[in-house]
Short mmCIF file of C-alpha atoms in Angstrom, two decimals:
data_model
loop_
_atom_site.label_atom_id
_atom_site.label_comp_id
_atom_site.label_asym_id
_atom_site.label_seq_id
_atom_site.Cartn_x
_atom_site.Cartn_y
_atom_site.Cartn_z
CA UNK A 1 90.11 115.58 53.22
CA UNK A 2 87.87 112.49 52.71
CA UNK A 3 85.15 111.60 55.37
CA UNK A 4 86.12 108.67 57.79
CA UNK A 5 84.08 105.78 57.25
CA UNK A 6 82.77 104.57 61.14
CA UNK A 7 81.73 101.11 59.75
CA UNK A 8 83.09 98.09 61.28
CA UNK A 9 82.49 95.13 59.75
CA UNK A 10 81.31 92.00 61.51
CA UNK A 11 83.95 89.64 63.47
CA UNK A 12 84.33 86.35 61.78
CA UNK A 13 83.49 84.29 64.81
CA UNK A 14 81.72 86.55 67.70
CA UNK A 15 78.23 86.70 67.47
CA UNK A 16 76.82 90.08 68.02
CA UNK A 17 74.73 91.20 70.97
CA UNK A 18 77.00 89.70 73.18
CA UNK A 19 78.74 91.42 76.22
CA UNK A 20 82.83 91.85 75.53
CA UNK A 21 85.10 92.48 78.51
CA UNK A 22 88.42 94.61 77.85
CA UNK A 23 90.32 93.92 81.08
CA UNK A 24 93.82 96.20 81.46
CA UNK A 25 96.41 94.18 83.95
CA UNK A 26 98.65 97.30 85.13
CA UNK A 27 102.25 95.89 85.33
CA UNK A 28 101.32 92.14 83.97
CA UNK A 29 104.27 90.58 81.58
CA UNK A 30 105.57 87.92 79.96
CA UNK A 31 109.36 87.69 80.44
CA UNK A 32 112.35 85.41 81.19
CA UNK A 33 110.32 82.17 83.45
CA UNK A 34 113.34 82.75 86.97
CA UNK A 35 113.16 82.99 90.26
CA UNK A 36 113.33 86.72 89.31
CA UNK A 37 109.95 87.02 87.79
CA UNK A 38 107.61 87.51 90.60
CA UNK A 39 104.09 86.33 88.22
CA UNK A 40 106.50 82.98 87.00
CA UNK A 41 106.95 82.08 91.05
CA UNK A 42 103.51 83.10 92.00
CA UNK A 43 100.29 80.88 91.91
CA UNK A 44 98.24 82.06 88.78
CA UNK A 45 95.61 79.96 88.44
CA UNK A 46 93.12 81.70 86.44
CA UNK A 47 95.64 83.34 84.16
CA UNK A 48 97.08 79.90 83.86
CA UNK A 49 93.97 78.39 82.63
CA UNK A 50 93.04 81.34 80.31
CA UNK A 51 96.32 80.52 78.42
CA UNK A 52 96.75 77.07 78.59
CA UNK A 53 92.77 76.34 77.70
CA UNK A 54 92.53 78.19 74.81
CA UNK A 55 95.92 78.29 73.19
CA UNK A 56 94.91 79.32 69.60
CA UNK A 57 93.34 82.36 70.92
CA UNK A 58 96.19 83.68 73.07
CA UNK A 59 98.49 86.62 71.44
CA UNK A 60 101.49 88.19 73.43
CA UNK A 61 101.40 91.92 72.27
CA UNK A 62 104.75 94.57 72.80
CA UNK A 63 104.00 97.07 75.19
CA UNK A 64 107.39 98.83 75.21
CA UNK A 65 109.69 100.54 72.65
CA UNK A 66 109.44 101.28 69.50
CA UNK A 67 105.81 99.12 69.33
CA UNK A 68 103.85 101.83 71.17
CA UNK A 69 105.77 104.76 69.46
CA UNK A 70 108.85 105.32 72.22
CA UNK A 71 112.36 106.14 71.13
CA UNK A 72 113.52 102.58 71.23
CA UNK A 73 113.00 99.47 72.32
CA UNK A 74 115.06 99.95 75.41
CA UNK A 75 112.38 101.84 76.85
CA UNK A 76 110.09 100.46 79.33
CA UNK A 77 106.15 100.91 78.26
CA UNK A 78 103.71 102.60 81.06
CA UNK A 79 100.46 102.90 81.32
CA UNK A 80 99.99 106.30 79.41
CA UNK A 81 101.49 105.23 76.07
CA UNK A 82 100.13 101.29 76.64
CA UNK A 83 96.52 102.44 76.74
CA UNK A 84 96.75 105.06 74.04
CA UNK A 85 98.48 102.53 71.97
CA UNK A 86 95.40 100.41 72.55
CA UNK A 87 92.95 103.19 72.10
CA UNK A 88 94.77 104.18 68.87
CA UNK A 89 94.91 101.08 67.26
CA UNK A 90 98.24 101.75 65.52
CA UNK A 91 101.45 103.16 66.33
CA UNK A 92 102.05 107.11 67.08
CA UNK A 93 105.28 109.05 68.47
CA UNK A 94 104.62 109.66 72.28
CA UNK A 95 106.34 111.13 75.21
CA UNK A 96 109.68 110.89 74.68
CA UNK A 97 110.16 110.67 71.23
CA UNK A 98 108.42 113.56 70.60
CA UNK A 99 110.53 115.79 72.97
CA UNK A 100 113.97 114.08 71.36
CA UNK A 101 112.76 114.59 67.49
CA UNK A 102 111.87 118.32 68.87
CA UNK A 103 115.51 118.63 70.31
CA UNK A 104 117.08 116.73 67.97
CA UNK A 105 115.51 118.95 65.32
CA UNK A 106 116.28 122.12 66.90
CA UNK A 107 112.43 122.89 66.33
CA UNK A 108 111.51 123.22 69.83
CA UNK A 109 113.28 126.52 69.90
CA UNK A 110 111.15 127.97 66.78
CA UNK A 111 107.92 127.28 67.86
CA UNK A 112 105.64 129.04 69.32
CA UNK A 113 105.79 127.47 73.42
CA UNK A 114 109.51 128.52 73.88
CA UNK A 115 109.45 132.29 71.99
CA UNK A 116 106.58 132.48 74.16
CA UNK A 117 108.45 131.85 77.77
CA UNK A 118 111.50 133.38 75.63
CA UNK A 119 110.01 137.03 76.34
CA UNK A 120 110.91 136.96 79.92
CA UNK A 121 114.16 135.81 79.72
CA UNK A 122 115.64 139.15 79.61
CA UNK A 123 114.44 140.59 83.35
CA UNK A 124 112.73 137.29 84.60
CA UNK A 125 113.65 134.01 85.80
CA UNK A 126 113.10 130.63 83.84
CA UNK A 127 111.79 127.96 86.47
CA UNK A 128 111.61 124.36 85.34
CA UNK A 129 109.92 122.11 87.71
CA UNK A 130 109.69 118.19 86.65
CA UNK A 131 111.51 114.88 87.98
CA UNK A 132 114.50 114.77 87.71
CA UNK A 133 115.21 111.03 86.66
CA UNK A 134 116.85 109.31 83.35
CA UNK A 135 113.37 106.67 83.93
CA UNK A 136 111.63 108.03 80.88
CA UNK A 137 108.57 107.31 82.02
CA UNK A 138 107.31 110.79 83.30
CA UNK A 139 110.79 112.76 81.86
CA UNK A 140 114.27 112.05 81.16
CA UNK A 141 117.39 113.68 82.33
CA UNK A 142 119.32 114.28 79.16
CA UNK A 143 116.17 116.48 77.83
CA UNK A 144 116.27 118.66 81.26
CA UNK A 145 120.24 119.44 80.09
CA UNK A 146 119.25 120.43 77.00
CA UNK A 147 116.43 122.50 77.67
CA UNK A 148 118.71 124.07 80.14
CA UNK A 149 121.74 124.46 77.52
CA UNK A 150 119.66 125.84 74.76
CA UNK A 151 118.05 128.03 76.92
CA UNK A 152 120.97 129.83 78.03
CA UNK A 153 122.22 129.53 74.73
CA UNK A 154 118.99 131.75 73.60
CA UNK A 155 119.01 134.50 76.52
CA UNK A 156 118.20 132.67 79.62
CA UNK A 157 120.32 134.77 82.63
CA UNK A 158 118.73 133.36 85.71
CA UNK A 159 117.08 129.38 85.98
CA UNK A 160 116.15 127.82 88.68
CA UNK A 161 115.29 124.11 88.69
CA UNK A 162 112.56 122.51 91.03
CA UNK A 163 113.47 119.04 91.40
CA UNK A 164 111.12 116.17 92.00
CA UNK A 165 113.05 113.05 93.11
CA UNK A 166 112.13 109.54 91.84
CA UNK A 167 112.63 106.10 93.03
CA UNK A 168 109.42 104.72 91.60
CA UNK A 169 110.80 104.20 87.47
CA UNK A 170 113.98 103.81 88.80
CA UNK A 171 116.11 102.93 92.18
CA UNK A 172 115.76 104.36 95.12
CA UNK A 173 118.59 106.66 96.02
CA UNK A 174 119.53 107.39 92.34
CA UNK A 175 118.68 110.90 93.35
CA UNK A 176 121.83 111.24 94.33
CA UNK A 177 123.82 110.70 91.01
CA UNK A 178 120.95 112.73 89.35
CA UNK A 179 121.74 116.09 91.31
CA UNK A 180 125.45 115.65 91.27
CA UNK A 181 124.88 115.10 87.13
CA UNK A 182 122.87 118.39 86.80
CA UNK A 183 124.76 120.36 89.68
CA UNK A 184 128.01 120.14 86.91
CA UNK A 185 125.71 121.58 84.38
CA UNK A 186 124.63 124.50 86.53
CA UNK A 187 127.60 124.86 87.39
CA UNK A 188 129.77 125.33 84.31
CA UNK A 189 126.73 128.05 83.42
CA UNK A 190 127.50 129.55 86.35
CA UNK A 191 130.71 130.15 84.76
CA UNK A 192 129.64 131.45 81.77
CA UNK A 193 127.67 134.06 83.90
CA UNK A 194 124.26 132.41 83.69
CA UNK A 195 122.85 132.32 87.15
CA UNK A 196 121.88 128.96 87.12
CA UNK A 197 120.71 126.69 90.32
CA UNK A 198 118.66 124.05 92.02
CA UNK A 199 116.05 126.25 94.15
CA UNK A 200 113.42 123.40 95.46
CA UNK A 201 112.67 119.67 95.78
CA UNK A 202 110.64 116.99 97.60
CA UNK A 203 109.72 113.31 96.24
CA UNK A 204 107.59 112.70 93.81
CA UNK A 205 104.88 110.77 95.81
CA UNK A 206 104.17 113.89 98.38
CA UNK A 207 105.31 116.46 96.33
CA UNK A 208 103.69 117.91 92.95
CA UNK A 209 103.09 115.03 91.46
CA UNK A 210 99.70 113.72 92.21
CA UNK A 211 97.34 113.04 90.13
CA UNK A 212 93.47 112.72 88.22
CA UNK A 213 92.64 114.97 92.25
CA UNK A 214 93.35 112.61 94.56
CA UNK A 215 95.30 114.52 97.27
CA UNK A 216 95.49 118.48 96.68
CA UNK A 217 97.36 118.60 99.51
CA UNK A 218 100.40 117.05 97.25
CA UNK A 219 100.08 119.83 95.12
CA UNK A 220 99.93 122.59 97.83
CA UNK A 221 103.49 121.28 99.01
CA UNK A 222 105.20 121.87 96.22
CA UNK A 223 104.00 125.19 95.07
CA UNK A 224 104.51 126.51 98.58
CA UNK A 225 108.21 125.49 97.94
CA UNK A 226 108.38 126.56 93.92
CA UNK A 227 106.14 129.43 94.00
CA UNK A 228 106.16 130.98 97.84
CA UNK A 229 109.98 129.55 98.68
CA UNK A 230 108.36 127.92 102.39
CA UNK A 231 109.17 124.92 103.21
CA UNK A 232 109.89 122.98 106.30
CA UNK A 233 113.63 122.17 105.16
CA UNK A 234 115.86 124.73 104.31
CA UNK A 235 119.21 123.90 102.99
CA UNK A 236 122.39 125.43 101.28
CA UNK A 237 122.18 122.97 98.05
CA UNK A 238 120.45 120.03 97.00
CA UNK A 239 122.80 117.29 97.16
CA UNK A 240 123.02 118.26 101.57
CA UNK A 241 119.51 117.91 101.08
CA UNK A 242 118.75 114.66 99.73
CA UNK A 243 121.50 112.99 101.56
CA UNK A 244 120.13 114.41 104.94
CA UNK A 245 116.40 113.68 104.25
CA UNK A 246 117.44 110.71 102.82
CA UNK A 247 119.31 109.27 106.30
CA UNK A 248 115.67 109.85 108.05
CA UNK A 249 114.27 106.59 108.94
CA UNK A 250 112.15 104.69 106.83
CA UNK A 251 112.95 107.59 104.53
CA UNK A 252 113.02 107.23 100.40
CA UNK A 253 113.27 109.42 97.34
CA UNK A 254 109.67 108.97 96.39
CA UNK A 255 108.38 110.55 99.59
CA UNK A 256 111.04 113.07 100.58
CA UNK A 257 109.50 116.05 102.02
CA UNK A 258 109.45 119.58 100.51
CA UNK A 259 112.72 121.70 100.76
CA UNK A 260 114.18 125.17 99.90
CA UNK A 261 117.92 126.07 99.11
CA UNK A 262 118.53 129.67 100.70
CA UNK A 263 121.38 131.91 100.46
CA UNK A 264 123.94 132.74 103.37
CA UNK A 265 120.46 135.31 104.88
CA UNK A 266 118.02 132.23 104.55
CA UNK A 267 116.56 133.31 102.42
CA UNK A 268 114.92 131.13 99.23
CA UNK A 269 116.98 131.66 96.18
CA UNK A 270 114.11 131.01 93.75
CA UNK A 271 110.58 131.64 94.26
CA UNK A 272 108.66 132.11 91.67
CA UNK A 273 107.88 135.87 90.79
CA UNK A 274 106.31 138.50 88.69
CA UNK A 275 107.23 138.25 85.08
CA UNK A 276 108.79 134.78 85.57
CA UNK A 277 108.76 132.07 83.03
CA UNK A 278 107.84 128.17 84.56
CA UNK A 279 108.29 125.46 82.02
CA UNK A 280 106.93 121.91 83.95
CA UNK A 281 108.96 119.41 82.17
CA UNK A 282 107.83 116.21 82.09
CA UNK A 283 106.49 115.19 79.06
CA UNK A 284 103.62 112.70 80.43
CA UNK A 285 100.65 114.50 81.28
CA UNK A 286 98.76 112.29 84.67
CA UNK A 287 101.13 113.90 87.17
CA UNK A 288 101.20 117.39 85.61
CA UNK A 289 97.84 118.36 85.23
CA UNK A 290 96.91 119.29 88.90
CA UNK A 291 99.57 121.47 89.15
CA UNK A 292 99.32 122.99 85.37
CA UNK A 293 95.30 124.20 86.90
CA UNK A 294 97.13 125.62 89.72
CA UNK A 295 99.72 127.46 87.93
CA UNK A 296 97.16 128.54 84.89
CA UNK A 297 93.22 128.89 85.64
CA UNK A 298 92.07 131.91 87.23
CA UNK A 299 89.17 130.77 89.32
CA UNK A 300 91.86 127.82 90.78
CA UNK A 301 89.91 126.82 94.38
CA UNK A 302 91.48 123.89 95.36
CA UNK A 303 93.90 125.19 98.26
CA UNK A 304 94.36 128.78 98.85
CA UNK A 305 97.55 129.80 96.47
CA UNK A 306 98.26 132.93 98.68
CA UNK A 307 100.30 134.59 96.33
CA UNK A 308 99.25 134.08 92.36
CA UNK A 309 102.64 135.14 90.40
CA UNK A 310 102.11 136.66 86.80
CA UNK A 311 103.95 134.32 84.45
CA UNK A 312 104.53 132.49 81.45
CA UNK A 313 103.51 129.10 82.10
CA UNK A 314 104.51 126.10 79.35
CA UNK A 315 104.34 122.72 79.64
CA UNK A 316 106.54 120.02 77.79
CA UNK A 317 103.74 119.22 75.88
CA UNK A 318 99.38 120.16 76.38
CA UNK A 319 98.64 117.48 78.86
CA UNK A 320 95.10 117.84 77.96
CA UNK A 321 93.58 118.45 74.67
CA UNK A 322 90.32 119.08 75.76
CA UNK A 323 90.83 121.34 78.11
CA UNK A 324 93.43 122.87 76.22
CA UNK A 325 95.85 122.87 79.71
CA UNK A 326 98.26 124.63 79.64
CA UNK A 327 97.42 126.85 76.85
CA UNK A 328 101.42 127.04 75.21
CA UNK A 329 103.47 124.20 75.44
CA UNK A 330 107.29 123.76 73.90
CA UNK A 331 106.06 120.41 71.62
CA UNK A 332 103.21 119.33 70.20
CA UNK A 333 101.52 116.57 71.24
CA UNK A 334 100.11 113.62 68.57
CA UNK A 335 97.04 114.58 67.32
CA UNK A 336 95.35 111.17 67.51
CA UNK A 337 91.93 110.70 65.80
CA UNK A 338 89.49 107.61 64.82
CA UNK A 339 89.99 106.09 68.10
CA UNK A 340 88.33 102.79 69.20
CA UNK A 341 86.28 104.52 71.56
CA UNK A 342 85.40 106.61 68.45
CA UNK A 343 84.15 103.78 67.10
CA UNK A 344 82.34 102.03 68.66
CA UNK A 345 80.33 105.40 69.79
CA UNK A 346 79.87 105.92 65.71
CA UNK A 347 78.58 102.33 65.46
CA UNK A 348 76.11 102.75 68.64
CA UNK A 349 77.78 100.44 70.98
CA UNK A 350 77.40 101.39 74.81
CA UNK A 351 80.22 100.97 76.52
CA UNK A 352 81.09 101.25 80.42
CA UNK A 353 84.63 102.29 81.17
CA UNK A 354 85.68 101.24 85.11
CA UNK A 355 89.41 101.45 86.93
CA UNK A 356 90.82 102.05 90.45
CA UNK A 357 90.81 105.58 91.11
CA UNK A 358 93.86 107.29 90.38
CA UNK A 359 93.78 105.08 86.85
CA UNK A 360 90.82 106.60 85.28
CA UNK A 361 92.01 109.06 83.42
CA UNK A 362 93.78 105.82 81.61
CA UNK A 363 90.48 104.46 80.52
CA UNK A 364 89.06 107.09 79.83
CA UNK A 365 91.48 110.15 78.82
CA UNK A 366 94.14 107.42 77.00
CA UNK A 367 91.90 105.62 75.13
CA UNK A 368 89.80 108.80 73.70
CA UNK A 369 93.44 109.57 71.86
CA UNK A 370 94.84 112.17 74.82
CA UNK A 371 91.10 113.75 75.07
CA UNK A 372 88.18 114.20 77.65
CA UNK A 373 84.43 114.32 77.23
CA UNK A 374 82.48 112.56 75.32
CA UNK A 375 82.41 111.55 71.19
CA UNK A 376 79.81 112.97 69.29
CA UNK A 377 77.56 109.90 67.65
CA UNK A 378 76.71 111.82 64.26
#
C-alpha cells in the first residue's frame, strides 16, 4: 500500500497565515422560498448579506441522500453523516445504507457480530433495544423486522423488543402506527412458536437515548426498565401503553416515561438475564454510546447498575472506533481515513474545534472519520 502524501498545496486566492472560520448551522437549508419555510419568513440579515454580497463565492452543497452516502435521496441528512461527509471530503456508505447492503446481502448473518449473539439463542433471550421509528435518522423500522425475521429464522425462541418512541425525526404520535406495525410481526412469530414480544419502552428524550454524558439519569431509566424490569408504569402491552401515557397532559412520544409489560402476576415479561443476548439497534452511534458503556465496561460508575447481567452485547454497528465500543457489532462500520482534520494536523495547522454541548462529539468525533483522540503529526 503506497504512503499518503499529507501535502496540500496552496489555495489560489487565500493568503496564508490567516485565521479561517468553519461555522456548522445545525438544521440551516435552502428549500422551496413559502410561507412554509420558517428561515424564507424570518429576518436574516447577516445570512442575507453573506449571500447577496459576495455572490461568486456562495455554493449550495447536498446534505441529504445519496450526496453524503445514504440509501437515497429521499432521506433526510443529520448531523452525524453531514459532518462526516465534511470531515471526509468525499462520499462513504453510512448509517443506513450500510445496515440495508448488510440485509440485503444476507451478510449480516455470516459475520462475526450475529454468530456471536447467535450462541445464546438456544437457552437465552435476544433483547433488541433501539427506536422504533421508519425516521432513518437514528434507525429504521423495516431493518428492526428483519433483524427480527432472520433471527427467528436462525434459532431465535424468545425476543423481546425495548422500544424507544420518537416524535423528534418524525410526528408526534406516530408511535402508535409503529407498535401496531411490529405487534403483527410478533405476533405471527408467536404463531410459529417463537416467543416473541414488546417487554419495555419510554421516549426517546428521557429514556436511553442521551447522549456525549449529559444526563446519566436518562440512561438509568431505561436500563432499570430493559435490564431490572422496574418501572413506574406497568402495563399488559404496548399499544395500552402509549395510548394511556400519551392522553397525559402536555404529554408526547419524545418524553414518555419508562414502562414495563407484565404478565397476568405483574410480573415483567423481559428483563434482561444471565446468558441473554442484547443487540441495540440503531445504527447511529451519539445516542447509543452511553448506554453501550453501561451494558459493556466493567468498571461502569456512572449510576449504580444493581444487577450486571452476563450477556452478549452487539451493537448495529461500533459506535466508536477508538474506543472500540461495543467490542462485536452485526455491520461494519466505514473505515474512513485521510480526514481533513488529518490534514491539516500533518501540515501543522492548529486548529480549535468549539460546539454547544451535546454537539461535540460532531466536531470532534465526525470530523476525525467516526474516531476520538488525537492525530498523530509524524
Amino acid at each position: 500500500m503506497a504512503t499518503a502524501n499529507w501535502t496540500l498545496p496552496d489555495h489560489p486566492t487565500l493568503p496564508k497565515g490567516k485565521t479561517v472560520a468553519v461555522v456548522v448551522l445545525d438544521g440551516w437549508g435552502e428549500a422551496s422560498p413559502d410561507q412554509y419555510n420558517c428561515i424564507h419568513v424570518a429576518q436574516t440579515p447577516v445570512m442575507d448579506s453573506l449571500k447577496n454580497g459576495a455572490p461568486e463565492k456562495w455554493r449550495l452543497v447536498k446534505a441529504h441522500g445519496t450526496a453524503v452516502g445514504l440509501p437515497s435521496d429521499d432521506d433526510m441528512g443529520n448531523s452525524e453523516v453531514g459532518h462526516n461527509a465534511l470531515g471526509a471530503g468525499r462520499i462513504f456508505a453510512q448509517g443506513a445504507k450500510l445496515v440495508d447492503a448488510a440485509l440485503a446481502s444476507g451478510k449480516i448473518w455470516e459475520d462475526e457480530g450475529f454468530n456471536y449473539i447467535k450462541e445464546s439463542f438456544d437457552k437465552g433471550t435476544l433483547h433488541l433495544i433501539g427506536l422504533l421509528s421508519d425516521g432513518g435518522v437514528h434507525s429504521r423500522l423495516d431493518q428492526v423486522q428483519l433483524i427480527v425475521k432472520g433471527a427467528s429464522e436462525r434459532g431465535a425462541k424468545r425476543i423481546r423488543l425495548h422500544i424507544l418512541t420518537d416524535g423528534r425525526d418524525v410526528l408526534d404520535g406516530s408511535s402508535v402506527g409503529f407498535i401496531e406495525t411490529i405487534e403483527k410481526d410478533l405476533a405471527q412469530l408467536r404463531e410459529q412458536g417463537v416467543d416473541a414480544r414488546i417487554a419495555s419502552g419510554g421516549g426517546r428524550m428521557y429514556v436511553t437515548m442521551d447522549r456525549y454524558e449529559n444526563d446519566w439519569s436518562v440512561v438509568k431509566r431505561g436500563w432499570d426498565a430493559q435490564v431490572l424490569g422496574e418501572a413506574p408504569h406497568k402495563f399488559q402491552n404496548a399499544l395500552e401503553a402509549v395510548k394511556t401515557l400519551r392522553a397525559e397532559p402536555k404529554a408526547n412520544d419524545q418524553y414518555l416515561p419508562p414502562f414495563v409489560i407484565v404478565d397476568e402476576s405483574g410480573k415483567s415479561v423481559g428483563p434482561i438475564v444471565d446468558g441473554d443476548a442484547v443487540v441495540t439497534f440503531n445504527f447511529r452511534a451519539d445516542r447509543m454510546v452511553m448506554l453501550a458503556k453501561a451494558l459493556e465496561f466493567p468498571d461502569f460508575d456512572k449510576f449504580d447498575r444493581v444487577r450486571v447481567p452476563k450477556i452478549k452485547y452487539a451493537g448495529m454497528l461500533q459506535y466508536d472506533g477508538e474506543l472500540k465500543l461495543p467490542s462485536k457489532y452485526l455491520v461494519s462500520p466505514p473505515l474512513i481515513e485521510r480526514t481533513s482534520g488529518e490534514y491539516l494536523v500533518k501540515n501543522g495547522v492548529r486548529t480549535f474545534a468549539c460546539s454547544e454541548t451535546v454537539k461535540f462529539g460532531h466536531v470532534t468525533f465526525f470530523w476525525n472519520g467516526n474516531r476520538s483522540g488525537y492525530f498523530d503529526e509524524t
